[in-house]
mmCIF file of C-alpha atoms in Angstrom:
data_model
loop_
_atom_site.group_PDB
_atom_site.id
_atom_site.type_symbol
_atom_site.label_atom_id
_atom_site.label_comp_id
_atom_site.label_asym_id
_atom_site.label_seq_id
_atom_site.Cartn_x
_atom_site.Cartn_y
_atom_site.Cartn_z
ATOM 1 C CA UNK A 1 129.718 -35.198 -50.799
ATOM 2 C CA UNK A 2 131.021 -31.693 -51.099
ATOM 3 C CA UNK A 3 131.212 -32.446 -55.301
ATOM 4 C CA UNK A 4 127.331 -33.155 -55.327
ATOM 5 C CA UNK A 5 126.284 -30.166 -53.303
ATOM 6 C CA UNK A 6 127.847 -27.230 -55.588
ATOM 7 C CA UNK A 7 126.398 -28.109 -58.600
ATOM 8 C CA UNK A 8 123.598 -28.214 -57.170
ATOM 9 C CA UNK A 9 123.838 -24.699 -55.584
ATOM 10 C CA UNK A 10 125.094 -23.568 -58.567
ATOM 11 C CA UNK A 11 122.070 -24.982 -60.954
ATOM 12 C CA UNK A 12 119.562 -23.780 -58.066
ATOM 13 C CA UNK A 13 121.473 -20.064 -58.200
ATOM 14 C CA UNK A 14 120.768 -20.152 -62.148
ATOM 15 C CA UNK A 15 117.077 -20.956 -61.675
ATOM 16 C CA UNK A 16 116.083 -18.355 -59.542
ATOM 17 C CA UNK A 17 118.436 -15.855 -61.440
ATOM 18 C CA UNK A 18 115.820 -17.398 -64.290
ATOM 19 C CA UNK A 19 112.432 -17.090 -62.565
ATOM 20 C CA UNK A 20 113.530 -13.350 -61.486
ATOM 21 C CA UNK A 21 114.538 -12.141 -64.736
ATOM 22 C CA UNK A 22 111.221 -14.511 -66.768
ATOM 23 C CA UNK A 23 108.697 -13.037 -64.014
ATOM 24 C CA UNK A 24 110.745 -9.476 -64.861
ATOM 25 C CA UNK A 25 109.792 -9.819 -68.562
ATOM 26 C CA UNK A 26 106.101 -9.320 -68.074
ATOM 27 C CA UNK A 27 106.686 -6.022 -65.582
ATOM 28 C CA UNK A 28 105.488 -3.094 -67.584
ATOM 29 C CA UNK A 29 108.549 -1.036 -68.716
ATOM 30 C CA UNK A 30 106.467 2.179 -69.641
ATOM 31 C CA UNK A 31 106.646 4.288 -65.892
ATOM 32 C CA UNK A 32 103.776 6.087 -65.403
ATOM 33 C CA UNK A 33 103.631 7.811 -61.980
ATOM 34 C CA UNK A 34 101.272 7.561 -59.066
ATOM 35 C CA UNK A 35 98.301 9.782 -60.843
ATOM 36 C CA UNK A 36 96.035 9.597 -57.686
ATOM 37 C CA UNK A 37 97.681 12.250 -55.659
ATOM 38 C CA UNK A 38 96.300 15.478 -55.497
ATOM 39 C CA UNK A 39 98.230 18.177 -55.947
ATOM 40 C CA UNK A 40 97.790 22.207 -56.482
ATOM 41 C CA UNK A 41 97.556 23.695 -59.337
ATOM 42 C CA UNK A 42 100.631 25.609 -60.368
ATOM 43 C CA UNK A 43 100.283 28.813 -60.705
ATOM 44 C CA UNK A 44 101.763 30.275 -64.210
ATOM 45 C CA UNK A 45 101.540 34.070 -66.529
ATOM 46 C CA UNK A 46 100.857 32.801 -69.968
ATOM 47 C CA UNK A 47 100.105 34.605 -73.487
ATOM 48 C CA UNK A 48 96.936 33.185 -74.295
ATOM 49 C CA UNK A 49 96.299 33.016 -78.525
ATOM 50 C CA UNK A 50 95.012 36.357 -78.534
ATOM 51 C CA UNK A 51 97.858 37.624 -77.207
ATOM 52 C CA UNK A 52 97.182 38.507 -73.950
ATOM 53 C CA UNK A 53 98.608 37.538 -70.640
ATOM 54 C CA UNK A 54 96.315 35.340 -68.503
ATOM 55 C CA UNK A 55 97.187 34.714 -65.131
ATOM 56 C CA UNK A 56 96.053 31.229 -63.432
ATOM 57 C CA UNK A 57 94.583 32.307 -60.730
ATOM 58 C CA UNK A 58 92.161 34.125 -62.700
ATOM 59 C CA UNK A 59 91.610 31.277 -64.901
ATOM 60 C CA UNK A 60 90.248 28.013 -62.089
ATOM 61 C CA UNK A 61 87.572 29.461 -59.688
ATOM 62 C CA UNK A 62 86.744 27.045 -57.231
ATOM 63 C CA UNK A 63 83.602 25.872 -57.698
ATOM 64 C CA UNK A 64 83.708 24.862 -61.210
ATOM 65 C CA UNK A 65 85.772 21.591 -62.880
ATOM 66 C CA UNK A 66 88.236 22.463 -65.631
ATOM 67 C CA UNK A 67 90.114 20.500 -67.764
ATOM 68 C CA UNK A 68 93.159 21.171 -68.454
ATOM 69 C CA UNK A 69 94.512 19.720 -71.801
ATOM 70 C CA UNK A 70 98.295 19.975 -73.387
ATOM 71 C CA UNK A 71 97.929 19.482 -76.994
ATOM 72 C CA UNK A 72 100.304 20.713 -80.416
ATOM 73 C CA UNK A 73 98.904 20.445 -83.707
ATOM 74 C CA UNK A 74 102.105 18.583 -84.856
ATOM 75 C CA UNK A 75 101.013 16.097 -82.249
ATOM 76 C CA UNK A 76 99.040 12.679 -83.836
ATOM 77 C CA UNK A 77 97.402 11.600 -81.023
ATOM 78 C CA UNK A 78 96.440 15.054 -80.558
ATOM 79 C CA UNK A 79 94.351 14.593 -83.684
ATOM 80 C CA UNK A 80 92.697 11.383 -81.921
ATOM 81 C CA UNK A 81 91.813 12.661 -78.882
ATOM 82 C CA UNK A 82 89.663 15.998 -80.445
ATOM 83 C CA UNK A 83 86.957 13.878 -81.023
ATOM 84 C CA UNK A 84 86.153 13.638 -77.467
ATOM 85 C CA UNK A 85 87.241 17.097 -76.582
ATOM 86 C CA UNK A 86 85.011 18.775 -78.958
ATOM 87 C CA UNK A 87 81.981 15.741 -76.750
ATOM 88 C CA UNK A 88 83.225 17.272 -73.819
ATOM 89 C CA UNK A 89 82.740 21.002 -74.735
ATOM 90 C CA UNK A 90 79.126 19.622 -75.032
ATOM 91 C CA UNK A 91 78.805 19.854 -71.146
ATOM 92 C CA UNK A 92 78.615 22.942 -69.680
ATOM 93 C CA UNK A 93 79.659 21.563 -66.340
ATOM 94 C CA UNK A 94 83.333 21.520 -67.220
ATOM 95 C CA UNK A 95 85.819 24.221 -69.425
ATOM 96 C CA UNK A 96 88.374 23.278 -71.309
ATOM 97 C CA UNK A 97 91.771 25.062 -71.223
ATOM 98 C CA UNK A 98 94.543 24.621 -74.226
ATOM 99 C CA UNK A 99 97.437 24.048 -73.141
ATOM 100 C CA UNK A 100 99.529 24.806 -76.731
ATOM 101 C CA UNK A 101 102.543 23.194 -76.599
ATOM 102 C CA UNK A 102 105.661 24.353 -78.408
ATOM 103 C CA UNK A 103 103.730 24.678 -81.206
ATOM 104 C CA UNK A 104 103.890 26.968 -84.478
ATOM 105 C CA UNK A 105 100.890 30.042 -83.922
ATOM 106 C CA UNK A 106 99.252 29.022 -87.898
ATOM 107 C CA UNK A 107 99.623 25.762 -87.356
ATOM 108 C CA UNK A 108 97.648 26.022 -84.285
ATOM 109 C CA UNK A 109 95.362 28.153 -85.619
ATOM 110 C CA UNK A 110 94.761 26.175 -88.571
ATOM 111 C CA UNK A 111 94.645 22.584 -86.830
ATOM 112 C CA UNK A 112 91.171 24.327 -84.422
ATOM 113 C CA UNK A 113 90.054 25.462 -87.743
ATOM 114 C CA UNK A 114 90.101 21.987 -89.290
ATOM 115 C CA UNK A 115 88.747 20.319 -86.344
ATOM 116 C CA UNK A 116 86.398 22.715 -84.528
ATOM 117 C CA UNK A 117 87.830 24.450 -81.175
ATOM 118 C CA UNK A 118 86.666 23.154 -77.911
ATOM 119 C CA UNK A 119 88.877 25.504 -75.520
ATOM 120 C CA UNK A 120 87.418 28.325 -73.662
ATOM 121 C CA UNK A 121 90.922 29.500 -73.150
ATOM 122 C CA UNK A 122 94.346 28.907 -75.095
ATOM 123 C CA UNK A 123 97.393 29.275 -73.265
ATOM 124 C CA UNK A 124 100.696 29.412 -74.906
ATOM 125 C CA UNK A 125 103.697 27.224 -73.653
ATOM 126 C CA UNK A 126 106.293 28.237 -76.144
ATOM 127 C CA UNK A 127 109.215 27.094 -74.855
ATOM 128 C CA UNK A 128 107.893 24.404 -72.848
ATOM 129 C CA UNK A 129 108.827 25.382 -69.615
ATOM 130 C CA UNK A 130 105.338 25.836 -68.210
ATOM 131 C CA UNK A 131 104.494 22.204 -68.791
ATOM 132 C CA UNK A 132 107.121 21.234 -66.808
ATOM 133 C CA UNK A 133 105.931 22.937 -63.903
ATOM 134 C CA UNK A 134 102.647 20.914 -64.447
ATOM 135 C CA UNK A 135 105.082 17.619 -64.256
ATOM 136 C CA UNK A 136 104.004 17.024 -67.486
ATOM 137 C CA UNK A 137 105.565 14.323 -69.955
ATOM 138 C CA UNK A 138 104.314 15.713 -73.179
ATOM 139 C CA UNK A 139 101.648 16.117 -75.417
ATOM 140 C CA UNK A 140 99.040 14.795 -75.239
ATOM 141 C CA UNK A 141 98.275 15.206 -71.463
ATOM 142 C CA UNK A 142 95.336 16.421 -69.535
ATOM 143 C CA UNK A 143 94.576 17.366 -65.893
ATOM 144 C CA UNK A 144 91.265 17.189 -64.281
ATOM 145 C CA UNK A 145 91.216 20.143 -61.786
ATOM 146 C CA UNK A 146 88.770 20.872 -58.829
ATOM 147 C CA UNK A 147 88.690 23.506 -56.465
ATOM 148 C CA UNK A 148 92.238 24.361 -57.581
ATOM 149 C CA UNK A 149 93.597 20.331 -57.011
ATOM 150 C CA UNK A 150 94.713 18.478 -60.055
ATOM 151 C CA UNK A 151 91.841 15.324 -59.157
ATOM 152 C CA UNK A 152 92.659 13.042 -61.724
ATOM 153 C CA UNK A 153 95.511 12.776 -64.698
ATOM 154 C CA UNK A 154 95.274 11.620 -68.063
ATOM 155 C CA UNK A 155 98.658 10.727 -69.750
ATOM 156 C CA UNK A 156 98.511 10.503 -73.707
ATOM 157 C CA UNK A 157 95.381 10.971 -75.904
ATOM 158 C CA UNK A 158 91.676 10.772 -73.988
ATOM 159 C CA UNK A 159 90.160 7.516 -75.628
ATOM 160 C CA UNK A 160 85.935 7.422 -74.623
ATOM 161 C CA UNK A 161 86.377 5.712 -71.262
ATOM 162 C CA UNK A 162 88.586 8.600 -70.289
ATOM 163 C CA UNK A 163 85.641 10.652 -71.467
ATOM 164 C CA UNK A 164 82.676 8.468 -69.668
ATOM 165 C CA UNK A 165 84.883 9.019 -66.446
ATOM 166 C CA UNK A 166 84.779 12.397 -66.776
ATOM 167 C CA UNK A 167 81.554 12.722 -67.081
ATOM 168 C CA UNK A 168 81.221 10.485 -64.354
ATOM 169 C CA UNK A 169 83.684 12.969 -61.932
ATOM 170 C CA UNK A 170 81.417 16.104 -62.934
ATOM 171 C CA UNK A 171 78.388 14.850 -62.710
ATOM 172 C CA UNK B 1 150.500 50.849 -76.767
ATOM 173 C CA UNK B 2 147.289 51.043 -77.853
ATOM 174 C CA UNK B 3 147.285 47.474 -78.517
ATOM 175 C CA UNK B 4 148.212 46.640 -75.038
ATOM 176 C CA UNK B 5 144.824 48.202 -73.821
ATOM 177 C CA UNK B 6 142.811 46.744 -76.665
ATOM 178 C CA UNK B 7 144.141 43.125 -75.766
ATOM 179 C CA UNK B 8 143.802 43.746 -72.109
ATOM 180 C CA UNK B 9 139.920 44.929 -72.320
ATOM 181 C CA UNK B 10 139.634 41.738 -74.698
ATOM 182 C CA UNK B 11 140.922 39.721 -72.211
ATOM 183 C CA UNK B 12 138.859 40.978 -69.298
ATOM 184 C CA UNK B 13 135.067 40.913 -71.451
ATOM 185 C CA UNK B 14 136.516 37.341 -72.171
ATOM 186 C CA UNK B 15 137.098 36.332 -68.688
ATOM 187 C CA UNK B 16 133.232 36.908 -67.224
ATOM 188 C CA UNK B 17 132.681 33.846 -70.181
ATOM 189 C CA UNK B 18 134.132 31.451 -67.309
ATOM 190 C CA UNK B 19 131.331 32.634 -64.881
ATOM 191 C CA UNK B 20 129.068 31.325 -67.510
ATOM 192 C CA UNK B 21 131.103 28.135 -68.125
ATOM 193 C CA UNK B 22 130.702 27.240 -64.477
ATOM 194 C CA UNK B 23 126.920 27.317 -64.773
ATOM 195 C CA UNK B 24 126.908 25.159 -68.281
ATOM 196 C CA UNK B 25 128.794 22.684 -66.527
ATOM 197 C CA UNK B 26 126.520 22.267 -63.028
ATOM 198 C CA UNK B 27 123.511 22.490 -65.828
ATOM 199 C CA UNK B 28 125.108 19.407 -67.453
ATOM 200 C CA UNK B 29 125.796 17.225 -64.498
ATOM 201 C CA UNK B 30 122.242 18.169 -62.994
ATOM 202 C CA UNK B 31 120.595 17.188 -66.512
ATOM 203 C CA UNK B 32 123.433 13.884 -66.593
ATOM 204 C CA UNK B 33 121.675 12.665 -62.737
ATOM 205 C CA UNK B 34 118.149 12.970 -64.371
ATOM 206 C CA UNK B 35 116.436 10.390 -66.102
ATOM 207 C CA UNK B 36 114.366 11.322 -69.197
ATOM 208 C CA UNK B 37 110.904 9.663 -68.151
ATOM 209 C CA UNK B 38 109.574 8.990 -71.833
ATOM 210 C CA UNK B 39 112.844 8.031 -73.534
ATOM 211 C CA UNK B 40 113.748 4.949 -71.010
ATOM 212 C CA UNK B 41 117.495 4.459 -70.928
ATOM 213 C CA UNK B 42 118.404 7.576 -71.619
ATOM 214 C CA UNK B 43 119.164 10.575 -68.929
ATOM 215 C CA UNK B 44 117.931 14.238 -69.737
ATOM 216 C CA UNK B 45 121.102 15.324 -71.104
ATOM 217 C CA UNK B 46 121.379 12.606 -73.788
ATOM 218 C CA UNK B 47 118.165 12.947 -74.861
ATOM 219 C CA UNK B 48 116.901 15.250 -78.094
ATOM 220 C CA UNK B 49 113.136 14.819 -76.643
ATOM 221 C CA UNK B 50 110.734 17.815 -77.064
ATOM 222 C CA UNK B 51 110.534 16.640 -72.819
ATOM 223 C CA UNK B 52 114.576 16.837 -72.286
ATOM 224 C CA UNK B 53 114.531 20.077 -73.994
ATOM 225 C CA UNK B 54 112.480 21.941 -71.918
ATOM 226 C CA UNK B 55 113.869 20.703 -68.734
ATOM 227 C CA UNK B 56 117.479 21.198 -69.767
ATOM 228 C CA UNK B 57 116.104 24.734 -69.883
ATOM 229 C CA UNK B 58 114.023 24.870 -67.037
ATOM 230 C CA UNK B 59 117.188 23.536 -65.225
ATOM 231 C CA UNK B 60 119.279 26.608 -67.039
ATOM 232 C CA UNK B 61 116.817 29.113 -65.767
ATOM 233 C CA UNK B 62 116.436 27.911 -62.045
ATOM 234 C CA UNK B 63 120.234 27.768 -62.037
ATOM 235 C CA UNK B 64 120.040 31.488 -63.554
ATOM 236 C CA UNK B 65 117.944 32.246 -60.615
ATOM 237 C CA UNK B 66 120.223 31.256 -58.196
ATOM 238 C CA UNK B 67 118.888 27.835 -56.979
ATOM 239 C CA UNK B 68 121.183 25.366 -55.877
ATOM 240 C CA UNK B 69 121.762 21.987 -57.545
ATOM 241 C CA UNK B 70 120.024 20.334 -54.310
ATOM 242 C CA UNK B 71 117.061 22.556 -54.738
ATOM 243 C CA UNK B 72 116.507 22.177 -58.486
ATOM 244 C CA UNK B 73 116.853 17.977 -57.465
ATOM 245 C CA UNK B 74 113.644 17.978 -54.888
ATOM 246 C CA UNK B 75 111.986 20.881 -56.735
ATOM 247 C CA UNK B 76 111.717 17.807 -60.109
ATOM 248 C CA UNK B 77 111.246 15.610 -57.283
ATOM 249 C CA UNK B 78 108.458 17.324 -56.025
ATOM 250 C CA UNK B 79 106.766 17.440 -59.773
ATOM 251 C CA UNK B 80 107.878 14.036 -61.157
ATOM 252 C CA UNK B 81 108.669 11.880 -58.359
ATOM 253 C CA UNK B 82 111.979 10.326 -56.907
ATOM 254 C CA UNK B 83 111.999 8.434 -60.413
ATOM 255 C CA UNK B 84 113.857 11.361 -62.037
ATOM 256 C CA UNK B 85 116.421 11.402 -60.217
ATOM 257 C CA UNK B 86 119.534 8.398 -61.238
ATOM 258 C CA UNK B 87 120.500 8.033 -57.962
ATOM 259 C CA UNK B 88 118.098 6.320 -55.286
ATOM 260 C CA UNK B 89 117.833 7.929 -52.023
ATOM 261 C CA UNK B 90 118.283 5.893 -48.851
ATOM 262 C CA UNK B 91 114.695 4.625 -47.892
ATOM 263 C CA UNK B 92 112.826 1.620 -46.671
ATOM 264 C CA UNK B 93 112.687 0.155 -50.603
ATOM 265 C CA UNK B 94 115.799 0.805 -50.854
ATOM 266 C CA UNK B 95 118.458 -0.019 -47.728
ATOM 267 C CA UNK B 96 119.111 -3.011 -49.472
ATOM 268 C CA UNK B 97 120.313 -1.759 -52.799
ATOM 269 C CA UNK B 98 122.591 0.193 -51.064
ATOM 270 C CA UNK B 99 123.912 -2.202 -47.919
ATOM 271 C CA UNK B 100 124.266 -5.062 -50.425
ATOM 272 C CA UNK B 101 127.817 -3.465 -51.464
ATOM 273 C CA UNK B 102 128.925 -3.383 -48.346
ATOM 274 C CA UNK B 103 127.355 -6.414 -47.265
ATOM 275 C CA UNK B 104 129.441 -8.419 -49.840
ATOM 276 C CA UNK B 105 132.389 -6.483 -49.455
ATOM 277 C CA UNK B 106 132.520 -7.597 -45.921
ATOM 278 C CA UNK B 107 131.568 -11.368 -46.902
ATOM 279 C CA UNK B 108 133.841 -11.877 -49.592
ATOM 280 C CA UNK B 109 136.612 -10.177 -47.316
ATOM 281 C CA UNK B 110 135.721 -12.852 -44.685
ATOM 282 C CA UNK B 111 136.273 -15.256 -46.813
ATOM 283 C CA UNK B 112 139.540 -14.495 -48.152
ATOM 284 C CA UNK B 113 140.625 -13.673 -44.830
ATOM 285 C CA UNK B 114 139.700 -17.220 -43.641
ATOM 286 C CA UNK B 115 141.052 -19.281 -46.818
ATOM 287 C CA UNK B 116 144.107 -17.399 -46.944
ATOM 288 C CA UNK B 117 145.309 -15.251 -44.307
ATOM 289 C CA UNK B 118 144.255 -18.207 -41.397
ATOM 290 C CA UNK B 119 145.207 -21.399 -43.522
ATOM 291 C CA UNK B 120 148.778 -19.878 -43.820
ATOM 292 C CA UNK B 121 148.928 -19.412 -40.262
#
């Protein structure tokens, strides 16, 4: 008796070690973190790209929705996402700020040149620091902000339905 | 004579280096408990990422501002989430990760103690 029961343990231990670790295979292994809480915007002192310092609380008033975007011009998806940026400057219901991340100051300059400028404001994050304060991952990254809140985040490039739900937020 | 004093002033500029030193190291182990969230497997201090590099030197300047090694930990927490962080805290989601050491420790010493220790008696 006791010979046919621990196999059998045994073979029933191995098959829910296997339907653990098969069910584990199709978990998502890319963590992206809970993007519906709202939190304040940080508050930072920044050289903007003309070389002045801009303050953050001069930047968000709190009537208005801004749109905060972290973007380098050695960045490719950077590249992808101006498309929709330069559609979003379109609407005068939202501003766009530049986030420029560790990023070379011609390069920069040259990469809005190329592709057209859709920032009211550019901030620059030269070290990196800033963005951390932001809880940011990277580039590219943007933050919806309202009435000084960070409403809704966008992690990696903004594709068009990124862009209709924007639109959709400000309307 | 002279020499004395030269090596002795030499020795002293030196010595404010181990000040420094201590603060390298509790940089290291703070970036070593942190998990680099876009290079999976790796922690912050392994990592070359344009991320790691910025937070091993946000870490360097919060430490340069006199925050503690706790306060730097829920300060990332705060921004990134308990995900950062290597070690789990002790929560609902996670008693069991944490009891289920113990729990078998005191199992598998139950069992030794009754195969062994009360067969021989």
């Amino acid at each position: 008796m006791k010979s046919k029961v621990f196999p059998l343990i045994l073979i029933l231990i191995f098959f829910i070690i296997f339907v653990i670790f098969f069910k584990g295979l199709k978990n998502s292994n890319i963590y992206t973190p809970k993007t519906n809480l709202e939190i304040k915007v940080p508050s930072f002192e920044l050289k903007s790209f003309e070389n002045n310092n801009i303050i953050s609380e001069k930047i968000f008033k709190d009537d208005e929705y801004y749109l905060m975007n972290i973007w380098a011009s050695w960045c490719i998806p950077c590249r992808e996402e101006h498309e929709f940026l330069m559609e979003l400057k379109k609407n005068q219901k939202i501003k766009l700020i530049g986030f420029n991340y560790k990023d070379n100051f011609k390069n920069a300059k040259s990469f809005l040149k190329d592709l057209g400028n859709p920032y009211d404001i550019i901030v620059l994050d030269e070290d990196g620091t800033s963005s951390i304060d932001w809880g940011a991952y990277g580039v590219p990254e943007s933050f919806l902000i309202y009435q000084n809140n960070i409403i809704k985040r966008f992690i990696g490039p903004i594709n068009n339905d990124d862009l209709l739900e924007i639109q959709k937020i400000i309307k | 004579m002279k020499f004395v004093h030269i090596f002795i002033i030499a020795s002293i500029l030196l010595s404010s280096n181990f000040l420094k030193a201590d603060d390298v190291r509790t940089e290291n182990k703070i970036a070593k408990n942190l998990r680099c969230l876009i290079c999976q497997g790796q922690s912050v201090y392994d990592s070359d990422s344009e991320f790691a590099t910025s937070l091993k030197l946000v870490i360097k300047n919060k430490i340069q501002q006199g925050m503690s090694e706790e306060q730097i930990y829920s300060f990332l927490k705060i921004k990134y989430g308990e995900w950062i962080l290597y070690e789990p805290e002790f929560n609902k989601n996670t008693y069991f990760l944490w009891l289920l050491p113990i729990l078998m420790f005191i199992v598998g010493g139950a069992i030794i103690f009754k195969l062994f220790i009360i067969k021989k008696n």
